[in-house]
Coordinates of C-alpha atoms in Angstrom, one line a residue:
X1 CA 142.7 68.2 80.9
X2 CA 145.0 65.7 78.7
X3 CA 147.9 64.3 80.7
X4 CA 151.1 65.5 78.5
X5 CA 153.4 62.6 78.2
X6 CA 156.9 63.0 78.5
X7 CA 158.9 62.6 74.9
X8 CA 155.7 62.5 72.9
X9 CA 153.9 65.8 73.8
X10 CA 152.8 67.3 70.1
X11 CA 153.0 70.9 68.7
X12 CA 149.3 70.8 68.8
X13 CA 148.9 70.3 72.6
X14 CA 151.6 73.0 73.6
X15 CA 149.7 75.4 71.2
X16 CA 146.6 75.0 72.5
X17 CA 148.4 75.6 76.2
X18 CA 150.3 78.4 75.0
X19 CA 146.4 80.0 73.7
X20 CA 145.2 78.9 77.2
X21 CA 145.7 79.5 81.0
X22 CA 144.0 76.3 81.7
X23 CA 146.4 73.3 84.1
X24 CA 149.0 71.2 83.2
X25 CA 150.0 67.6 84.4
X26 CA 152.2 64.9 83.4
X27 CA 151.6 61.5 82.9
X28 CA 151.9 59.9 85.9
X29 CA 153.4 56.9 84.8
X30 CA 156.4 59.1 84.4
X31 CA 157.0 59.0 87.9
X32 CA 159.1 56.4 88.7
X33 CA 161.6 57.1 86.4
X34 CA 161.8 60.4 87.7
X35 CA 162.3 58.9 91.2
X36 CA 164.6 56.8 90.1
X37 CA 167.0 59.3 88.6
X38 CA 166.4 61.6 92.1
X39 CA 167.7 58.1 94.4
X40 CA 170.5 58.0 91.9
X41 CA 171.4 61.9 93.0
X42 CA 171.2 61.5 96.1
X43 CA 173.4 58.8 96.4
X44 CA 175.9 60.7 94.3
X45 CA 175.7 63.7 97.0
X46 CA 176.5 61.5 100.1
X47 CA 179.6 59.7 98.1
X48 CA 183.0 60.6 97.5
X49 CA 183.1 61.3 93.9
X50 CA 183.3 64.2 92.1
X51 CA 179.9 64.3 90.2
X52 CA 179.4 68.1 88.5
X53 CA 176.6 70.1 89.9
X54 CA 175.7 67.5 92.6
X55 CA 178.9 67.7 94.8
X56 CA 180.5 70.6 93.2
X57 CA 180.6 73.9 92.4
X58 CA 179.5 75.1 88.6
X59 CA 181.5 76.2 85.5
X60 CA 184.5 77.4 86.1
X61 CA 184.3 76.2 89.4
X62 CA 183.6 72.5 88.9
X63 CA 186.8 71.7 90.5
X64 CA 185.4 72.8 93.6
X65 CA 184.2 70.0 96.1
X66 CA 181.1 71.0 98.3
X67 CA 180.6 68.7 101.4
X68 CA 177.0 67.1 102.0
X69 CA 175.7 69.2 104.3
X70 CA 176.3 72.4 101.8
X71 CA 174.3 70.8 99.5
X72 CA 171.1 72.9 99.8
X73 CA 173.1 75.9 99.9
X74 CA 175.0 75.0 97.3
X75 CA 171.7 74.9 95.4
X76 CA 170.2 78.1 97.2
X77 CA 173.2 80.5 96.1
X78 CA 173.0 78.8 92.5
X79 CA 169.6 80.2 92.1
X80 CA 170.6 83.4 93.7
X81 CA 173.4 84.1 91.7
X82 CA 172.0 83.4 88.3
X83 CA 169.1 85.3 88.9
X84 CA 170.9 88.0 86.7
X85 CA 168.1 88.8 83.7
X86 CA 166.9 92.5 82.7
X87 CA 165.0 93.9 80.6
X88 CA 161.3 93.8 80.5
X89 CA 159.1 91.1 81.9
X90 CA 158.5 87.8 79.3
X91 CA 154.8 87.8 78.3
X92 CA 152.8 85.7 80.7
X93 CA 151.8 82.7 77.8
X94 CA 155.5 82.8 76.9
X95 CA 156.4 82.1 80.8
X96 CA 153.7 79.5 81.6
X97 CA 154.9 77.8 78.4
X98 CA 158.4 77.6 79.6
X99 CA 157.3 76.2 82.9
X100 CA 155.6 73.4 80.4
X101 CA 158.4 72.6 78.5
X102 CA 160.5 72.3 81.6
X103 CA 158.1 69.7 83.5
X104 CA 158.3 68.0 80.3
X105 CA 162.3 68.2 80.6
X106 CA 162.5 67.1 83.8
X107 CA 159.8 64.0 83.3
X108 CA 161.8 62.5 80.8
X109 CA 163.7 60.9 84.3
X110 CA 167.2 61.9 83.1
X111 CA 167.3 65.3 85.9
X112 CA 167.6 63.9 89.2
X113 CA 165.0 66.8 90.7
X114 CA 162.4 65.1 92.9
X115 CA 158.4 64.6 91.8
X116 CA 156.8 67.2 94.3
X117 CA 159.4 70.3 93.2
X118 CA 157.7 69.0 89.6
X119 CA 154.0 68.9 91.2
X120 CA 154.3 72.9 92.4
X121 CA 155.4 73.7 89.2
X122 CA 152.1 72.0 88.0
X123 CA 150.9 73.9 91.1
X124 CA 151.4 77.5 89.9
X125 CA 150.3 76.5 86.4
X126 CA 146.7 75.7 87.6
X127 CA 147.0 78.9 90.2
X128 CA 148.7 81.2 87.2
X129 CA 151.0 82.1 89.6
X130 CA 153.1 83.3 86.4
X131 CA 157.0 84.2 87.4
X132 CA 158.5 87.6 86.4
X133 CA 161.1 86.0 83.8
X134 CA 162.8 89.6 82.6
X135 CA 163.7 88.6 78.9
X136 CA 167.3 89.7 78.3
X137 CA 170.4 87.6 80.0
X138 CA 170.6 84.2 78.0
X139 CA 173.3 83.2 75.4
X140 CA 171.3 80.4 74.9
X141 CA 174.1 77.9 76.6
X142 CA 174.7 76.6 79.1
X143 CA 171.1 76.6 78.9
X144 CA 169.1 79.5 79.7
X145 CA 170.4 80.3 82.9
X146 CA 169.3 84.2 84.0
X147 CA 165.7 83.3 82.9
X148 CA 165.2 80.0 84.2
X149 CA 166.8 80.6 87.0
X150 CA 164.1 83.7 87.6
X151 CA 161.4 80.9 87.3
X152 CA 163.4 78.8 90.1
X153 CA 163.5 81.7 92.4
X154 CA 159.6 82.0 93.0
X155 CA 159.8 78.1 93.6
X156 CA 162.2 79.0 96.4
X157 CA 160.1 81.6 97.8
X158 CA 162.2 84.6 96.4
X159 CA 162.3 86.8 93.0
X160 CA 158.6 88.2 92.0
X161 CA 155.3 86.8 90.4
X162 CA 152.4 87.7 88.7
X163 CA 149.3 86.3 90.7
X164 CA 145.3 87.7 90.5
X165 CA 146.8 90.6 88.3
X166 CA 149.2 91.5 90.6
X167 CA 153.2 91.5 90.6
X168 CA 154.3 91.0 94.4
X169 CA 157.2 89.1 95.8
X170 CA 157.3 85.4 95.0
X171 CA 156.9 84.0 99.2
X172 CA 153.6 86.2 99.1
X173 CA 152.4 84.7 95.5
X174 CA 152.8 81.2 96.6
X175 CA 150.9 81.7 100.0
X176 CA 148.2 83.6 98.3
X177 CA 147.9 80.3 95.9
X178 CA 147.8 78.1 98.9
X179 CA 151.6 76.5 97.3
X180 CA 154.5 76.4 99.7
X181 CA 158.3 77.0 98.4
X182 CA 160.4 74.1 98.1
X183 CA 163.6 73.9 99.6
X184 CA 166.1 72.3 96.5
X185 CA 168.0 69.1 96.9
X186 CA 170.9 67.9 95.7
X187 CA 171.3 68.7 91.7
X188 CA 167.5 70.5 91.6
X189 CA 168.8 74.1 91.1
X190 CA 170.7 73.1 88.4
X191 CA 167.9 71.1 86.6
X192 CA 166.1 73.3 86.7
X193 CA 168.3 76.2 85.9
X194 CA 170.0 74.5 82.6
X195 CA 168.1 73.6 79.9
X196 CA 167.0 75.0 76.3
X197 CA 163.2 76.3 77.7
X198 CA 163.5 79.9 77.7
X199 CA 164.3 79.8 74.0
X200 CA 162.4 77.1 72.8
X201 CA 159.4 78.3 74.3
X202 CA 159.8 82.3 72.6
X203 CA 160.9 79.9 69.3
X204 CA 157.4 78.4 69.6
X205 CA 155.0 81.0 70.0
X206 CA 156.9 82.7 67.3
X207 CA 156.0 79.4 65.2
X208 CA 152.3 79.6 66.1
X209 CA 152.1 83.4 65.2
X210 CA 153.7 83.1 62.3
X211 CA 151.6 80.0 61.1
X212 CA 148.7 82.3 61.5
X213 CA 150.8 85.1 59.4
X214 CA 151.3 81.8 56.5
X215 CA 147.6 81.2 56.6
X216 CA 146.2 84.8 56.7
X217 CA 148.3 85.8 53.9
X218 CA 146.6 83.1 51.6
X219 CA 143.6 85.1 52.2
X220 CA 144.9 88.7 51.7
X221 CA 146.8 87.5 48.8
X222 CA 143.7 86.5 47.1
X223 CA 141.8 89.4 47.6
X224 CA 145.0 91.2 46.0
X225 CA 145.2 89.1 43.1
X226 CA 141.2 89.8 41.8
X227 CA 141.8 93.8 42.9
X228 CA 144.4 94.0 40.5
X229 CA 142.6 91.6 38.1
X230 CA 145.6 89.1 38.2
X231 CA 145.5 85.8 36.4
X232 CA 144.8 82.6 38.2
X233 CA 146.5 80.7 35.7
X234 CA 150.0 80.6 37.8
X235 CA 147.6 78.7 40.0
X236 CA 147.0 75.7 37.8
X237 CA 148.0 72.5 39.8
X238 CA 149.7 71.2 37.1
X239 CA 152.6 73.5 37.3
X240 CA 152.8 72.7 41.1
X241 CA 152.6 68.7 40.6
X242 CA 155.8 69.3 38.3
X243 CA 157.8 71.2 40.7
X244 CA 156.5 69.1 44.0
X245 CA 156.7 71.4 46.5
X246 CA 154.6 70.6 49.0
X247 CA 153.9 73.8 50.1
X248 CA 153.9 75.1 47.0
X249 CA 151.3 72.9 46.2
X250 CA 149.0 73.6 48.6
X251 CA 149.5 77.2 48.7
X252 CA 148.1 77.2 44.8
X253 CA 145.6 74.9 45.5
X254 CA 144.1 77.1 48.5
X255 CA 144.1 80.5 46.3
X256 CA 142.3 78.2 43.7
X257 CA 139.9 77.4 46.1
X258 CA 139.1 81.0 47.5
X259 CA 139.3 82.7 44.3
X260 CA 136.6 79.9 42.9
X261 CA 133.4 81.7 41.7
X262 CA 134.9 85.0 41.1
X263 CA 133.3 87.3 38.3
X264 CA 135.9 89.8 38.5
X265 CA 138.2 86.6 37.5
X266 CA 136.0 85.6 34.8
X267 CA 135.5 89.0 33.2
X268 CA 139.0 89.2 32.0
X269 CA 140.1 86.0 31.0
X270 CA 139.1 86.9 27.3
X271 CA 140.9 90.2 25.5
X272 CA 143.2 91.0 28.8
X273 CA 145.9 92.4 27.1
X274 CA 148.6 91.3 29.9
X275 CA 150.6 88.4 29.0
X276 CA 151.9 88.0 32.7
X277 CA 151.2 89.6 35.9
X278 CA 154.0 90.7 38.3
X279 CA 156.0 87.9 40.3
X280 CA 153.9 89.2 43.6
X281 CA 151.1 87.8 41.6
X282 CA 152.5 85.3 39.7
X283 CA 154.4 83.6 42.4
X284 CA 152.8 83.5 45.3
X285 CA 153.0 79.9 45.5
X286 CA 156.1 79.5 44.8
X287 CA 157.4 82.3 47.5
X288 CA 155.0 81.7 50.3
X289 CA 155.3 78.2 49.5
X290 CA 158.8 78.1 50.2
X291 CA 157.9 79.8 53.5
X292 CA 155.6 77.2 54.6
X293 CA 158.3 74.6 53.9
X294 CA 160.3 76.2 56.1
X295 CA 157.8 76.5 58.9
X296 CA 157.4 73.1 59.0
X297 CA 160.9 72.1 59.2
X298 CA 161.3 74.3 62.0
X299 CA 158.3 72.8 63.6
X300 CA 159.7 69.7 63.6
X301 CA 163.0 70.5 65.4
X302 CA 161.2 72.3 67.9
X303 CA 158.8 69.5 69.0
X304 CA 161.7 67.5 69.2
X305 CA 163.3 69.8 71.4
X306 CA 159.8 70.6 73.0
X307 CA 160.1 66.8 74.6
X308 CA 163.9 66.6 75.2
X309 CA 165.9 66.3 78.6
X310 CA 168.1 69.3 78.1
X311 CA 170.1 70.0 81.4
X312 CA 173.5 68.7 82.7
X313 CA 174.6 66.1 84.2
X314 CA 171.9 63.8 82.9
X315 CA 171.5 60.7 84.4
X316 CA 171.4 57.8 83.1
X317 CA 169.8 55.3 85.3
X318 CA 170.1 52.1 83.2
X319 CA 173.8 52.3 82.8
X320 CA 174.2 53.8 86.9
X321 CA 175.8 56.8 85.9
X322 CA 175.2 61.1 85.8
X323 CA 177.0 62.2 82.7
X324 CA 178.2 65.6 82.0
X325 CA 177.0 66.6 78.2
X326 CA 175.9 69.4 76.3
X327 CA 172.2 69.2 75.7
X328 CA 172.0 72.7 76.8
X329 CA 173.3 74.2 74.2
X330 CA 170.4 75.5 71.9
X331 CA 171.9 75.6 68.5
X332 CA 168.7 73.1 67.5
X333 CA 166.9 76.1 68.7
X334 CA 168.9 78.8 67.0
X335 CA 168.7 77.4 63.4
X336 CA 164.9 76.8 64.1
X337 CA 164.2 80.8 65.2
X338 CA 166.6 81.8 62.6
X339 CA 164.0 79.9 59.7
X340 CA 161.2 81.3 61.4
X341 CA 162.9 84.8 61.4
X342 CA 163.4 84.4 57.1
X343 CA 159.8 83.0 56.2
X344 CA 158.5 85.5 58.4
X345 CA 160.2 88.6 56.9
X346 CA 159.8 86.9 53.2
X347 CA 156.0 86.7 53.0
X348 CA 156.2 90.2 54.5
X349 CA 158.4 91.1 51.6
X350 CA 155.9 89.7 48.9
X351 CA 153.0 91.1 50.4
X352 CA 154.3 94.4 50.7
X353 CA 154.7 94.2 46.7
X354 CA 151.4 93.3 46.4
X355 CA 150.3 96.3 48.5
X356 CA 152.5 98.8 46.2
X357 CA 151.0 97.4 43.5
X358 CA 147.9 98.1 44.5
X359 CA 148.1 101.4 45.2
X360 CA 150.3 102.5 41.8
X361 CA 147.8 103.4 39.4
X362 CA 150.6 102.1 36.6
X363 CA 150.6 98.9 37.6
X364 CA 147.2 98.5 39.2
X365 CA 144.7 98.0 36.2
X366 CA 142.7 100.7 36.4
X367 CA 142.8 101.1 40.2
X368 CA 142.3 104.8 41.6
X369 CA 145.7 105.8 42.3
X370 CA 146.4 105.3 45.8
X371 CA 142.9 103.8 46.0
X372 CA 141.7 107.7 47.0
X373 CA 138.2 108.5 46.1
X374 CA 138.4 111.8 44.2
X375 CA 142.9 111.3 44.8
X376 CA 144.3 115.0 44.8
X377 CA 142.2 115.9 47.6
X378 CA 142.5 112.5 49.0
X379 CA 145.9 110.6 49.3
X380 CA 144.1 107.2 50.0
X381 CA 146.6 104.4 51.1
X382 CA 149.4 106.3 50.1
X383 CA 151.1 106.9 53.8
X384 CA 149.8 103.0 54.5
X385 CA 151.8 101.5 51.9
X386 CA 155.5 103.6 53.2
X387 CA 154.5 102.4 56.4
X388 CA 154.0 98.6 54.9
X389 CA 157.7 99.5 53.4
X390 CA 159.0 100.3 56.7
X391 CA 158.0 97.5 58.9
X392 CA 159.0 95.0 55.8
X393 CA 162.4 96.9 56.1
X394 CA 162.8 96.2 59.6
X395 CA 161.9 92.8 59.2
X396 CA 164.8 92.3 56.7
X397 CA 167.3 93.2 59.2
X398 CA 165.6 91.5 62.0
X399 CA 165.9 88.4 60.0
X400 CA 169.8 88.6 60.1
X401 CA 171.0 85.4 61.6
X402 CA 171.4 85.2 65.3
X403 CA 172.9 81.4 65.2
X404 CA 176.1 82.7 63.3
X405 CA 177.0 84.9 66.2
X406 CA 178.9 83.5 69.6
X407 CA 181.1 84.7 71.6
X408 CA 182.7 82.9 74.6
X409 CA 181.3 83.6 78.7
X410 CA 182.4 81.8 82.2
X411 CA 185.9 83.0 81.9
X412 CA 186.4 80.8 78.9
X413 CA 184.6 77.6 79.8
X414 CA 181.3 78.2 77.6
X415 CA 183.1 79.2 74.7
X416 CA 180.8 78.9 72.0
X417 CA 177.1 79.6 72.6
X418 CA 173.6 79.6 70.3
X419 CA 172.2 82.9 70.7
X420 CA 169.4 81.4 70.6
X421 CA 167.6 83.3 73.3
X422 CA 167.0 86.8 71.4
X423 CA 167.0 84.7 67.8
X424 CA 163.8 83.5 69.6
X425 CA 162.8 86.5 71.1
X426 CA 162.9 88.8 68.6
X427 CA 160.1 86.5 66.7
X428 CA 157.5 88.5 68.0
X429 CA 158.5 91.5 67.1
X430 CA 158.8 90.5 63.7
X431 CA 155.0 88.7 63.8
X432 CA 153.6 92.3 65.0
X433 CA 155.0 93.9 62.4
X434 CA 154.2 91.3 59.6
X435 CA 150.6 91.5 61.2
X436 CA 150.5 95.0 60.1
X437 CA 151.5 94.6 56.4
X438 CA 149.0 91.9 55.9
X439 CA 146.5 94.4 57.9
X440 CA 147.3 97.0 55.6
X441 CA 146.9 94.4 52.5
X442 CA 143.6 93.4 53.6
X443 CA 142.4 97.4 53.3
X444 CA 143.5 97.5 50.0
X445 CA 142.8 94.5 48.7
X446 CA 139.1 94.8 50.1
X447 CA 138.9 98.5 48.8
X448 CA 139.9 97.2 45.6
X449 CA 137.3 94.7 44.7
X450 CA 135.0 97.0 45.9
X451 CA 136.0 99.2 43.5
X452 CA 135.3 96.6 40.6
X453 CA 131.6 96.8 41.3
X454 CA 129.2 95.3 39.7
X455 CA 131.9 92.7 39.4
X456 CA 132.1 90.5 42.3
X457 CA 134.5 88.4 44.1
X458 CA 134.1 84.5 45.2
X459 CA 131.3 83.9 47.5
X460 CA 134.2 83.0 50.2
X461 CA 136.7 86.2 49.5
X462 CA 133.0 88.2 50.2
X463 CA 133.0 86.8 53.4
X464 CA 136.0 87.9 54.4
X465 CA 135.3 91.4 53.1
X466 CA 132.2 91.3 54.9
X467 CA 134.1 90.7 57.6
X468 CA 136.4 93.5 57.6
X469 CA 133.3 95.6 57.1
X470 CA 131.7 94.9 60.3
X471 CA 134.2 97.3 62.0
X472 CA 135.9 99.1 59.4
X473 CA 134.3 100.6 56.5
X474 CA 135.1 101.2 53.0
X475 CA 137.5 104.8 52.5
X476 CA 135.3 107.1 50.6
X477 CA 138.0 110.3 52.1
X478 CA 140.6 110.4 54.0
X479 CA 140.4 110.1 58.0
X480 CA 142.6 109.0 60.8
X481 CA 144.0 105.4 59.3
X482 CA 146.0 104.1 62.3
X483 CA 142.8 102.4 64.4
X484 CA 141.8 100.9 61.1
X485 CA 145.3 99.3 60.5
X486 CA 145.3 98.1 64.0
X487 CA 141.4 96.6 63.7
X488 CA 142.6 94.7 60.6
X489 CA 145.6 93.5 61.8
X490 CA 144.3 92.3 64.4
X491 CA 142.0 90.8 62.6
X492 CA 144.8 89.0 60.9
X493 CA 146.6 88.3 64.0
X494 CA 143.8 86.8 65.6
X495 CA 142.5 84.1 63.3
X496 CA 139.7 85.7 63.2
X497 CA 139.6 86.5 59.1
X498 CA 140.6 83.1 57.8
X499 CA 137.9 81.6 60.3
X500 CA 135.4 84.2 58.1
X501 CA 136.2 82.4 55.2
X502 CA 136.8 78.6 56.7
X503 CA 135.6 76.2 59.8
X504 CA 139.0 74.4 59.3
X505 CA 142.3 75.4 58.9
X506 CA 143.5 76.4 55.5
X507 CA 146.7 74.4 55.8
X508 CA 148.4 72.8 58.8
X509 CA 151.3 72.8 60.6
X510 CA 152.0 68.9 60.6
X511 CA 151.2 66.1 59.1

């Protein structure tokens, strides 16, 4: 187990947690800073000053002073209160990676909330005691209240957990892990309560899916290109270097490098009386590109926020003073889900043409309409290809922006907010589905070199047929499609068909 270090924790590390149920710990030369910061609240409390959220009441309410020895309470009936989410349950990887991103938060010694309430967060991690977070109630500022404030309640020994496969109130959780509830301190609830970590951590598992999406599609892609007999001349690096894209440049140069080898490629390059192929084909580097680009820049705003202190009042220990700010409000977050949300639905849009192509007998090169053995009797991929429509459809709308939308909450106070919770959330949803088109691309394109016998592929497009083959098998007639689509996206999903065709990644996410 690598200690995480507080404001230089990388997107690889919280990937690998997010794929993981394994511990988490912070650095523990964090530790005095955070102690530092909790001396500096608790001074606050005892004094006569106004200090938000330490000594008085919240929002609308700051006005309000609370005496010393309602402290506790104060933070007690916080929780309480904002435990206010519905919906369904978050998915357990998405939860335990919002309890990692808050420990990370509250390391960065700017909360004021005390080492050992950080330790049985640590605590449940290595237990997976994993909190019932329902996933609907956040605006995405002031923080992500109604969620986080789900997580906080299982600290406290209320709300509900997951534990040994079980959901059962959150007191009975903790004392089957051997962990003991905390009772919160001055300022705790509301460190833990406010912060950005709901969001940023749907915003990053909807990165790492759809990184797997950008990479699988290089592969599916490829096997498109030599079903249809397209050119690999679009390829050529030279046209990349002059644009200087960089992910249009490595886009080409991958294709280049699984098409190598191909006989179907080499049959036609003579007397192939195309001039050009269709932009699905011919600019796939250019389009997917683009998406990978985009990827990245919303990678790097989410690591950023992945490390920052995100609640309020932070306190600043150097300068002796808790500040009131607004590094809860998730717009980082929001523009970041919202890029995600575009490449996401655009590589779904390319593909699908790729898939229509495929199937359309005009277009196709020879292709058996539909790709139906003996088509009449058979209809093939016919049905596959309006379902590839539909859930690239969806995606378009899904990829609407959320950060564009606000509206004001807390009786006027918080009157501009990110939306950044269900631009984050809906990622998912958006993944699945783009799983599915690049599942139902892989069918085709497979079935389609197939179909070019005694022509064959590149030795490394083979393997990922091969691949597919080990639990699907060519259409020779029509049967029941659906398991097949879901075996293949899946396969996509997983990782599992670019490892067939690669020990290392085909491209990656950082530098």
């Amino acid at each position: 187990m690598t200690d995480l270090i507080p404001g230089a924790t990388t997107l690889s590390q919280l990937e690998a947690l997010y794929r993981s149920e394994g511990p988490v710990r912070i650095d523990r030369a964090a530790k005095p800073a955070v102690e530092a910061a909790t001396e500096a609240v608790r001074k606050a409390a005892q004094g006569e000053e106004a200090v938000y959220g330490v000594n008085t009441g919240f929002g609308k309410l700051a006005s309000v002073k609370i005496a010393p020895e309602d402290t506790a309470t104060l933070q007690r009936n916080l929780i309480l209160s904002h435990c206010s989410g519905v919906g369904e349950p978050t998915p357990a990887p998405v939860t335990r990676l919002m309890m990692t991103l808050k420990l990370l938060s509250l390391s960065r010694g700017a909360s004021g909330v005390r080492w050992e309430v950080m330790e049985l967060i640590e605590g449940m991690l290595a237990a997976n005691l994993v909190p019932v977070v329902p996933a609907q109630g956040s605006v995405g500022a002031s923080g992500d209240l109604a969620p986080l404030a789900h997580m906080t309640a299982v600290m406290i020994g209320e709300g509900e957990a997951v534990f040994d496969g079980a959901r059962m109130p959150g007191a009975k959780a903790l004392e089957k892990a051997g962990l003991s509830p905390v009772v919160l301190g001055p300022k705790e609830g509301l460190g833990l309560i406010n912060g950005t970590q709901f969001s940023t951590a749907h915003a990053l598992a909807g990165l790492f899916e759809a990184w797997r999406m950008a990479e699988a599609c290089l592969v599916t892609a490829s096997l498109s290109t030599d079903a249809i007999m397209g050119s690999t001349a679009p390829l050529l690096a030279e046209i990349h270097a002059l644009r200087g894209h960089r992910g249009q440049i490595e886009v080409a140069a991958a294709m280049r490098d699984l098409m190598e080898g191909s006989e179907i490629r080499e049959s036609h390059r003579e007397g192939d009386s195309r001039v050009q192929d269709p932009y699905c084909i011919r600019c796939q580097p250019q389009v997917v590109g683009a998406c990978v680009d985009l990827l990245r820049m919303a990678a790097t705003t989410l690591e950023i926020e992945a490390n920052a202190a995100t609640d309020n009042p932070l306190v600043l220990t150097e300068a002796g003073r808790i500040v009131s700010g607004g590094n809860f409000h998730a717009e980082p977050v929001a523009f970041a889900a919202d890029q995600i949300a575009l490449a996401v639905a655009e590589i779904g849009a390319i593909a699908q043409r790729r898939v229509a192509l495929m199937v359309d007998p005009t277009l196709s090169f020879d292709l058996p309409p539909f790709l139906a053995m003996d088509p009449g009797l058979n209809s093939g991929f016919m049905i596959a290809e309006v379902t590839t429509a539909a859930l690239m459809s969806e995606n378009k709308h899904l990829a609407n922006p959320c950060s564009t939308d606000s509206t004001p909450t807390s009786a006027n106070q918080e009157d501009h907010v990110s939306m950044a919770a269900h631009g984050a959330r809906r990622l998912s949803r958006m993944v699945e589905n783009l799983s599915n088109i690049l599942g139902v691309e892989l069918l085709c394109g497979a079935l389609g070199i197939e179909c070019r016998a005694p022509l064959k592929t590149s030795a490394t497009l083979q393997a990922a047929i091969a691949k597919l083959r080990e639990t699907v098998p060519p259409l020779d007639q029509d049967r029941y499609l659906a398991p097949e689509i879901e075996t293949a996206a899946q396969l996509v999903a997983s990782g599992a068909l670019v490892a067939s065709v690669s020990g290392t990644p085909l491209m990656t996410l950082g530098d």
